[in-house]
Amino acid sequence: MSRQAFSWGRLPAPEQRLIKLASRFDALPTTTESLLPYGLGRSYGDSCLNSGGVLVGTRGLDRYIAFDRDSGVIEVEAGVSLGEIIELTLPQGWFPAALPGTRFVTVGGAIANDVHGKNHHRAGSFGHHLLGFELLRSDGQALHCSPTANAELFAATIGGLGLTGLIRRASLQLQRVPGPWISGSSERFGSLAEFFALSAEAETASAYTVAWIDSSATGANTGRGIFIRGNHAEGPNSTATPKGIRLPITPPQSLINPLTLAAFNALYYWRPAAVARDALWHWQPFFHPLDAVQEWNRIYGPRGFYQYQCVVPMQDAETVIGEMLQRIAESRLGSFLVVLKTFGSMAARGMMSFPRPGATLAIDFPNRGAPTLALLDALDALTMAADGAVYPAKDARMSPTAFRQYFPQWQAFARHVDPRFSSSFWRRVTETEVT
Amino acid sequence: MRRILIMGATSAIAEATAREFAALGDALFLVGRNPDRLTAIADDLRLRGAAQAETWVMDARELNAYPALLDEATQRLGGLDTALIAHGTLTDQIAAQASSEMMLAEFQTNALSHMVLCTELGNRFEAQGHGCIAVISSVAGDRGRQSNYVYGSAKAAVTAFTSGLRQRLHPKGVHVLTIKPGFVDTPMTAAFKKGPLWATPATVAKAIVKAVQRGKPVLYTPWFWWPIMQIIKNVPEAIFRKLKL
Ligand SMILES: Cc1cc2nc3c(=O)[nH]c(=O)nc-3n(C[C@H](O)[C@H](O)[C@H](O)COP(=O)(O)OP(=O)(O)OC[C@H]3O[C@@H](n4cnc5c(N)ncnc54)[C@H](O)[C@@H]3O)c2cc1C
Ligand SMILES: NC(=O)c1ccc[n+]([C@@H]2O[C@H](COP(=O)([O-])OP(=O)(O)OC[C@H]3O[C@@H](n4cnc5c(N)ncnc54)[C@H](OP(=O)(O)O)[C@@H]3O)[C@@H](O)[C@H]2O)c1
């Protein structure tokens, strides 16, 4: 048993054991404890943790299996990361069709959370590009799942939080791209109303859209931010990739506090580079600016942090998100990592997928204990009233009541959960009494 | 392009090294016991750039099977100029000190098989006038310790054997590399608690490929194991025998 931090939020970790698999031919560990697949631990809260149980490490399943350069279909072991896929396929002109805000996620993890990227309005989420996978159940069966074979288990496993069994290999359809470059623009907006207008206008012509929001802005400035759009594009013939750095230590206290935050936000909002009419980005800084600093999550200090990501239906989005931003700014508990984006209307393929039509807000909160939790509960009240949902991949604290409202299909899903699989998250939201 | 035989190709260190070779476009002949895993590794290495990735199933303890193995590898790759010998088992010391039969079996896996393969390879490379034989020994072979002297002395045999072979073949244009990894996080050491001295297979693999390319005789990897082992080797026996290492 170890208390190592296994999830991205670095909150105090429960005791659990990590057993690493070395190949896709390995059986599941024989143990009486419950099992949970574990990829790169880029989930923020406890959906990738298994208190008192076993994490089945999948990073040893990191082999490419087949890649067809003509059709863009790739088959890989489930522990291969999306970054590793890009390394192989981008030089041949192929790129993941859905890519989250970091490239350090495994294919298994991307399926289990049905992850989305900045192109959700166009391309939907990860599951939409999944051709099939092999699922190992604890009774020893290895099932091929696709939209036509074991279709129910296929749907349950997409967004299935690792609970339906171990994905060992998967086939994906990639998208054709001209190279590593993204061309687009970035511009300031002064309010949420402007954000929604920009989004609506940009989505027809731009594959990727996203906005950063100034979380310290109050009053008339509430909801101001920077809107970024882009498309894959031709660019200079260079293969150089930007170099990264690593945050060397965990500072004794969060470096994010109301003072540094307000200063940072104002500087970031007003910096001249915030406005760029004809920008050309390398894909890494465009999609993954944070990946340049490895272990940036240590910036919040030894107590760790929470992320809150919700989606709110479009008709109320402006009011509800406005109200949330107001509360966050007043609380002075937020952080500068605030992202706002609209989801498209494509229905997710996963039974438990998070993405649904509406606007999605994601924001980090340094862990300051009770006040932080109270604020997050207040945000949940707003999300629930608006018929929205919170993203389990980012969550460490939503109540069972909230979960059951966000995912009313949870009991139908529970029938597909492998009897030997479980997670800290799953027990927290399903085994606790609803109060 | 190198034409490389890898014995124990399913080992984590060997596979990481094979990925480095594949990225350089080398041709690979992968030998191991598990056919499914070998095929999966070969498929992966081809996608990573290997000019060729062939597989061959064999137990390293079959000491008389090596000439046929080398014939096959040479034929399928159209020649052979490099070998990485990586197979091994982390001996259960308690069991092996209780049974000479088990101790001998461990020597078969961790020393004799390497020495047989080195002999066969050495003679062929000597005749062709070039080649590189890279053998994974261990820092554990630098001094026998109570906690793992059966494993350690097998590695010591490999170290001494490759040292002599290196002297013999150096004038013949053949490079013999003795690789001494420290702690590496692999399935072999899954049960150990990891700390700051532990390296990843990828780190060790990069060092191995560099040593092969530069004709280095002995590689401690990561490098800090060299000073550590100098100290351990120089502790006088009078003191050493009282230690619980
Ligand atoms: C900086 C950053 C930005 C992010 N941006 C986004 C974003 O834009 N959009 C988005 O959707 N998400 C985003 N995320 C969240 C991240 O994409 C998901 O949490 C993802 O699932 C993490 O993958 P992982 O390999 O680290 O899996 P882990 O976090 O280790 O595990 C996640 C889940 O997958 C399951 N799992 C892992 N492997 C397997 C397998 N082989 N078989 C079955 N189940 C498995 C686990 O049991 C667990 O339930 C972001 C995370 C970070 C740190
Ligand atoms: N890990 C360390 O800390 C460390 C330190 C110093 C030296 N080393 C040495 O590094 C080498 C590689 O080990 P590793 O760390 O990469 O461990 P590993 O992944 O466990 O690899 C060991 C390999 O040896 C193979 N093998 C064992 N007995 C065999 C036999 N009779 N016939 C054929 N193959 C056999 C195993 O094959 P199967 O899969 O078929 O069992 C496995 O592929 C070994 O020589 C080891 O002694 C390791």
PDB file of C-alpha atoms in Angstrom, chain B residues 31-220:
ATOM      1  CA  VAL B  31      14.419 -14.064 -29.560  1.00  0.00           C
ATOM      2  CA  GLY B  32      12.392 -15.050 -26.516  1.00  0.00           C
ATOM      3  CA  ARG B  33      10.101 -17.626 -24.964  1.00  0.00           C
ATOM      4  CA  ASN B  34       6.704 -16.007 -25.417  1.00  0.00           C
ATOM      5  CA  PRO B  35       5.534 -16.037 -29.061  1.00  0.00           C
ATOM      6  CA  ASP B  36       2.536 -13.702 -28.557  1.00  0.00           C
ATOM      7  CA  ARG B  37       4.631 -11.067 -26.866  1.00  0.00           C
ATOM      8  CA  LEU B  38       7.409 -11.368 -29.449  1.00  0.00           C
ATOM      9  CA  THR B  39       4.932 -10.832 -32.289  1.00  0.00           C
ATOM     10  CA  ALA B  40       3.391  -7.816 -30.554  1.00  0.00           C
ATOM     11  CA  ILE B  41       6.846  -6.313 -30.009  1.00  0.00           C
ATOM     12  CA  ALA B  42       7.861  -6.973 -33.620  1.00  0.00           C
ATOM     13  CA  ASP B  43       4.698  -5.274 -34.966  1.00  0.00           C
ATOM     14  CA  ASP B  44       5.411  -2.260 -32.781  1.00  0.00           C
ATOM     15  CA  LEU B  45       9.079  -2.038 -33.772  1.00  0.00           C
ATOM     16  CA  ARG B  46       8.230  -2.113 -37.483  1.00  0.00           C
ATOM     17  CA  LEU B  47       5.905   0.858 -36.981  1.00  0.00           C
ATOM     18  CA  ARG B  48       8.692   2.609 -35.076  1.00  0.00           C
ATOM     19  CA  GLY B  49      10.965   2.356 -38.085  1.00  0.00           C
ATOM     20  CA  ALA B  50      12.763  -0.997 -37.887  1.00  0.00           C
ATOM     21  CA  ALA B  51      13.854  -2.064 -41.381  1.00  0.00           C
ATOM     22  CA  GLN B  52      12.888  -5.605 -40.391  1.00  0.00           C
ATOM     23  CA  ALA B  53      11.636  -7.268 -37.205  1.00  0.00           C
ATOM     24  CA  GLU B  54      11.822 -11.065 -37.155  1.00  0.00           C
ATOM     25  CA  THR B  55      10.916 -13.320 -34.247  1.00  0.00           C
ATOM     26  CA  TRP B  56      12.261 -16.662 -33.010  1.00  0.00           C
ATOM     27  CA  VAL B  57      11.005 -18.676 -30.083  1.00  0.00           C
ATOM     28  CA  MET B  58      13.627 -20.332 -27.925  1.00  0.00           C
ATOM     29  CA  ASP B  59      14.435 -20.993 -24.288  1.00  0.00           C
ATOM     30  CA  ALA B  60      17.832 -19.537 -23.426  1.00  0.00           C
ATOM     31  CA  ARG B  61      18.711 -22.663 -21.424  1.00  0.00           C
ATOM     32  CA  GLU B  62      18.806 -24.800 -24.587  1.00  0.00           C
ATOM     33  CA  LEU B  63      22.574 -24.525 -24.764  1.00  0.00           C
ATOM     34  CA  ASN B  64      22.999 -26.571 -27.934  1.00  0.00           C
ATOM     35  CA  ALA B  65      20.462 -24.538 -29.938  1.00  0.00           C
ATOM     36  CA  TYR B  66      22.650 -21.457 -30.406  1.00  0.00           C
ATOM     37  CA  PRO B  67      24.459 -22.367 -33.660  1.00  0.00           C
ATOM     38  CA  ALA B  68      21.089 -22.986 -35.369  1.00  0.00           C
ATOM     39  CA  LEU B  69      19.769 -19.723 -33.922  1.00  0.00           C
ATOM     40  CA  LEU B  70      22.683 -17.748 -35.346  1.00  0.00           C
ATOM     41  CA  ASP B  71      22.344 -19.440 -38.754  1.00  0.00           C
ATOM     42  CA  GLU B  72      18.687 -18.496 -38.850  1.00  0.00           C
ATOM     43  CA  ALA B  73      19.276 -14.892 -37.747  1.00  0.00           C
ATOM     44  CA  THR B  74      22.096 -14.428 -40.260  1.00  0.00           C
ATOM     45  CA  GLN B  75      20.004 -15.841 -43.056  1.00  0.00           C
ATOM     46  CA  ARG B  76      16.848 -13.883 -42.299  1.00  0.00           C
ATOM     47  CA  LEU B  77      18.612 -10.539 -41.774  1.00  0.00           C
ATOM     48  CA  GLY B  78      21.078 -11.121 -44.606  1.00  0.00           C
ATOM     49  CA  GLY B  79      23.995 -10.939 -42.164  1.00  0.00           C
ATOM     50  CA  LEU B  80      24.560 -10.184 -38.513  1.00  0.00           C
ATOM     51  CA  ASP B  81      26.778  -7.537 -36.958  1.00  0.00           C
ATOM     52  CA  THR B  82      25.357  -6.736 -33.506  1.00  0.00           C
ATOM     53  CA  ALA B  83      23.917  -8.726 -30.618  1.00  0.00           C
ATOM     54  CA  LEU B  84      22.275  -7.655 -27.366  1.00  0.00           C
ATOM     55  CA  ILE B  85      22.039 -10.393 -24.741  1.00  0.00           C
ATOM     56  CA  ALA B  86      19.411  -9.352 -22.222  1.00  0.00           C
ATOM     57  CA  HIS B  87      17.581 -12.370 -20.830  1.00  0.00           C
ATOM     58  CA  GLY B  88      17.828 -13.174 -17.143  1.00  0.00           C
ATOM     59  CA  THR B  89      15.989 -13.995 -13.952  1.00  0.00           C
ATOM     60  CA  LEU B  90      16.275 -12.355 -10.579  1.00  0.00           C
ATOM     61  CA  THR B  91      17.270 -15.360  -8.526  1.00  0.00           C
ATOM     62  CA  ASP B  92      15.378 -16.180  -5.361  1.00  0.00           C
ATOM     63  CA  GLN B  93      18.447 -16.161  -3.115  1.00  0.00           C
ATOM     64  CA  ILE B  94      16.864 -18.027  -0.195  1.00  0.00           C
ATOM     65  CA  ALA B  95      15.736 -20.845  -2.462  1.00  0.00           C
ATOM     66  CA  ALA B  96      19.009 -20.971  -4.399  1.00  0.00           C
ATOM     67  CA  GLN B  97      21.211 -21.114  -1.317  1.00  0.00           C
ATOM     68  CA  ALA B  98      19.129 -24.000   0.003  1.00  0.00           C
ATOM     69  CA  SER B  99      19.440 -26.107  -3.157  1.00  0.00           C
ATOM     70  CA  SER B 100      22.496 -26.659  -5.351  1.00  0.00           C
ATOM     71  CA  GLU B 101      20.231 -27.918  -8.086  1.00  0.00           C
ATOM     72  CA  MET B 102      18.439 -24.604  -8.183  1.00  0.00           C
ATOM     73  CA  MET B 103      21.724 -22.718  -7.980  1.00  0.00           C
ATOM     74  CA  LEU B 104      22.955 -24.584 -11.065  1.00  0.00           C
ATOM     75  CA  ALA B 105      19.734 -23.906 -12.930  1.00  0.00           C
ATOM     76  CA  GLU B 106      20.141 -20.192 -12.213  1.00  0.00           C
ATOM     77  CA  PHE B 107      23.708 -20.312 -13.508  1.00  0.00           C
ATOM     78  CA  GLN B 108      22.417 -21.923 -16.660  1.00  0.00           C
ATOM     79  CA  THR B 109      19.994 -19.012 -17.213  1.00  0.00           C
ATOM     80  CA  ASN B 110      22.131 -16.122 -16.007  1.00  0.00           C
ATOM     81  CA  ALA B 111      25.689 -17.132 -16.936  1.00  0.00           C
ATOM     82  CA  LEU B 112      26.226 -20.292 -19.005  1.00  0.00           C
ATOM     83  CA  SER B 113      23.702 -19.357 -21.684  1.00  0.00           C
ATOM     84  CA  HIS B 114      25.380 -15.959 -22.081  1.00  0.00           C
ATOM     85  CA  MET B 115      28.807 -17.579 -22.255  1.00  0.00           C
ATOM     86  CA  VAL B 116      27.716 -20.103 -24.877  1.00  0.00           C
ATOM     87  CA  LEU B 117      26.094 -17.429 -27.018  1.00  0.00           C
ATOM     88  CA  CYS B 118      29.135 -15.141 -26.616  1.00  0.00           C
ATOM     89  CA  THR B 119      31.413 -17.984 -27.710  1.00  0.00           C
ATOM     90  CA  GLU B 120      29.378 -18.692 -30.839  1.00  0.00           C
ATOM     91  CA  LEU B 121      28.997 -15.015 -31.685  1.00  0.00           C
ATOM     92  CA  GLY B 122      32.622 -14.228 -30.883  1.00  0.00           C
ATOM     93  CA  ASN B 123      33.926 -16.869 -33.276  1.00  0.00           C
ATOM     94  CA  ARG B 124      31.626 -15.771 -36.096  1.00  0.00           C
ATOM     95  CA  PHE B 125      32.337 -12.056 -35.633  1.00  0.00           C
ATOM     96  CA  GLU B 126      36.077 -12.791 -35.414  1.00  0.00           C
ATOM     97  CA  ALA B 127      35.867 -14.609 -38.752  1.00  0.00           C
ATOM     98  CA  GLN B 128      33.943 -11.778 -40.432  1.00  0.00           C
ATOM     99  CA  GLY B 129      36.310  -9.211 -38.897  1.00  0.00           C
ATOM    100  CA  HIS B 130      33.686  -6.937 -37.331  1.00  0.00           C
ATOM    101  CA  GLY B 131      30.705  -6.911 -35.011  1.00  0.00           C
ATOM    102  CA  CYS B 132      29.451  -5.804 -31.614  1.00  0.00           C
ATOM    103  CA  ILE B 133      28.425  -8.058 -28.718  1.00  0.00           C
ATOM    104  CA  ALA B 134      26.591  -6.188 -25.970  1.00  0.00           C
ATOM    105  CA  VAL B 135      25.814  -8.198 -22.851  1.00  0.00           C
ATOM    106  CA  ILE B 136      23.702  -7.110 -19.894  1.00  0.00           C
ATOM    107  CA  SER B 137      25.518  -8.019 -16.695  1.00  0.00           C
ATOM    108  CA  SER B 138      24.795  -6.041 -13.538  1.00  0.00           C
ATOM    109  CA  VAL B 139      26.365  -3.943 -10.796  1.00  0.00           C
ATOM    110  CA  ALA B 140      25.390  -6.938  -8.655  1.00  0.00           C
ATOM    111  CA  GLY B 141      28.286  -8.808 -10.305  1.00  0.00           C
ATOM    112  CA  ASP B 142      30.858  -6.370  -8.900  1.00  0.00           C
ATOM    113  CA  ARG B 143      30.818  -7.934  -5.459  1.00  0.00           C
ATOM    114  CA  GLY B 144      29.041 -10.881  -3.891  1.00  0.00           C
ATOM    115  CA  ARG B 145      26.591  -9.913  -1.203  1.00  0.00           C
ATOM    116  CA  GLN B 146      24.663 -12.224   1.094  1.00  0.00           C
ATOM    117  CA  SER B 147      21.295 -10.998  -0.142  1.00  0.00           C
ATOM    118  CA  ASN B 148      21.849 -12.092  -3.766  1.00  0.00           C
ATOM    119  CA  TYR B 149      25.205 -13.787  -4.341  1.00  0.00           C
ATOM    120  CA  VAL B 150      23.843 -16.541  -6.585  1.00  0.00           C
ATOM    121  CA  TYR B 151      22.529 -13.947  -9.058  1.00  0.00           C
ATOM    122  CA  GLY B 152      25.565 -11.737  -8.358  1.00  0.00           C
ATOM    123  CA  SER B 153      28.139 -14.420  -9.036  1.00  0.00           C
ATOM    124  CA  ALA B 154      26.430 -15.437 -12.281  1.00  0.00           C
ATOM    125  CA  LYS B 155      26.653 -11.781 -13.340  1.00  0.00           C
ATOM    126  CA  ALA B 156      30.286 -11.716 -12.148  1.00  0.00           C
ATOM    127  CA  ALA B 157      30.991 -14.649 -14.451  1.00  0.00           C
ATOM    128  CA  VAL B 158      29.411 -12.737 -17.351  1.00  0.00           C
ATOM    129  CA  THR B 159      31.469  -9.645 -16.484  1.00  0.00           C
ATOM    130  CA  ALA B 160      34.766 -11.552 -16.320  1.00  0.00           C
ATOM    131  CA  PHE B 161      33.948 -13.595 -19.411  1.00  0.00           C
ATOM    132  CA  THR B 162      33.108 -10.565 -21.530  1.00  0.00           C
ATOM    133  CA  SER B 163      36.203  -8.763 -20.242  1.00  0.00           C
ATOM    134  CA  GLY B 164      38.423 -11.559 -21.522  1.00  0.00           C
ATOM    135  CA  LEU B 165      36.493 -11.874 -24.754  1.00  0.00           C
ATOM    136  CA  ARG B 166      36.884  -8.123 -25.293  1.00  0.00           C
ATOM    137  CA  GLN B 167      40.679  -8.359 -24.985  1.00  0.00           C
ATOM    138  CA  ARG B 168      40.769 -11.300 -27.332  1.00  0.00           C
ATOM    139  CA  LEU B 169      38.546  -9.740 -30.001  1.00  0.00           C
ATOM    140  CA  HIS B 170      39.584  -6.094 -29.788  1.00  0.00           C
ATOM    141  CA  PRO B 171      42.485  -6.549 -32.235  1.00  0.00           C
ATOM    142  CA  LYS B 172      40.106  -8.413 -34.559  1.00  0.00           C
ATOM    143  CA  GLY B 173      37.803  -5.417 -34.911  1.00  0.00           C
ATOM    144  CA  VAL B 174      35.053  -6.841 -32.727  1.00  0.00           C
ATOM    145  CA  HIS B 175      33.552  -4.693 -29.964  1.00  0.00           C
ATOM    146  CA  VAL B 176      32.453  -6.365 -26.732  1.00  0.00           C
ATOM    147  CA  LEU B 177      30.344  -4.216 -24.382  1.00  0.00           C
ATOM    148  CA  THR B 178      29.640  -5.167 -20.763  1.00  0.00           C
ATOM    149  CA  ILE B 179      26.526  -3.391 -19.525  1.00  0.00           C
ATOM    150  CA  LYS B 180      26.094  -2.943 -15.771  1.00  0.00           C
ATOM    151  CA  PRO B 181      22.730  -1.407 -14.937  1.00  0.00           C
ATOM    152  CA  GLY B 182      21.909  -0.351 -11.400  1.00  0.00           C
ATOM    153  CA  PHE B 183      18.282  -0.433 -10.239  1.00  0.00           C
ATOM    154  CA  VAL B 184      15.894  -0.358 -13.189  1.00  0.00           C
ATOM    155  CA  ASP B 185      12.122  -0.246 -12.847  1.00  0.00           C
ATOM    156  CA  THR B 186      11.083  -3.357 -14.821  1.00  0.00           C
ATOM    157  CA  PRO B 187       8.885  -6.424 -14.242  1.00  0.00           C
ATOM    158  CA  MET B 188      11.981  -8.134 -12.769  1.00  0.00           C
ATOM    159  CA  THR B 189      12.019  -5.631  -9.917  1.00  0.00           C
ATOM    160  CA  ALA B 190       8.243  -5.076  -9.633  1.00  0.00           C
ATOM    161  CA  ALA B 191       8.219  -6.183  -5.993  1.00  0.00           C
ATOM    162  CA  PHE B 192      10.885  -3.670  -4.869  1.00  0.00           C
ATOM    163  CA  LYS B 193      10.169  -0.320  -3.281  1.00  0.00           C
ATOM    164  CA  LYS B 194      11.387   2.384  -5.690  1.00  0.00           C
ATOM    165  CA  GLY B 195      13.498   5.389  -4.710  1.00  0.00           C
ATOM    166  CA  PRO B 196      15.644   8.113  -6.267  1.00  0.00           C
ATOM    167  CA  LEU B 197      18.351   5.686  -7.457  1.00  0.00           C
ATOM    168  CA  TRP B 198      15.889   3.938  -9.784  1.00  0.00           C
ATOM    169  CA  ALA B 199      16.081   4.458 -13.538  1.00  0.00           C
ATOM    170  CA  THR B 200      13.577   3.791 -16.302  1.00  0.00           C
ATOM    171  CA  PRO B 201      14.243   1.235 -19.057  1.00  0.00           C
ATOM    172  CA  ALA B 202      14.143   4.127 -21.559  1.00  0.00           C
ATOM    173  CA  THR B 203      17.026   5.921 -19.818  1.00  0.00           C
ATOM    174  CA  VAL B 204      19.124   2.769 -19.689  1.00  0.00           C
ATOM    175  CA  ALA B 205      18.275   1.994 -23.330  1.00  0.00           C
ATOM    176  CA  LYS B 206      19.550   5.352 -24.550  1.00  0.00           C
ATOM    177  CA  ALA B 207      22.834   4.807 -22.716  1.00  0.00           C
ATOM    178  CA  ILE B 208      23.195   1.315 -24.193  1.00  0.00           C
ATOM    179  CA  VAL B 209      22.717   2.502 -27.768  1.00  0.00           C
ATOM    180  CA  LYS B 210      25.210   5.308 -27.270  1.00  0.00           C
ATOM    181  CA  ALA B 211      27.760   2.852 -25.832  1.00  0.00           C
ATOM    182  CA  VAL B 212      27.247   0.509 -28.793  1.00  0.00           C
ATOM    183  CA  GLN B 213      27.741   3.376 -31.244  1.00  0.00           C
ATOM    184  CA  ARG B 214      30.863   4.666 -29.495  1.00  0.00           C
ATOM    185  CA  GLY B 215      32.558   1.328 -28.938  1.00  0.00           C
ATOM    186  CA  LYS B 216      32.611   1.774 -25.150  1.00  0.00           C
ATOM    187  CA  PRO B 217      34.006  -1.256 -23.253  1.00  0.00           C
ATOM    188  CA  VAL B 218      32.061  -1.122 -19.954  1.00  0.00           C
ATOM    189  CA  LEU B 219      28.885   0.830 -19.265  1.00  0.00           C
ATOM    190  CA  TYR B 220      27.613   1.599 -15.776  1.00  0.00           C
TER     191      TYR B 220
END
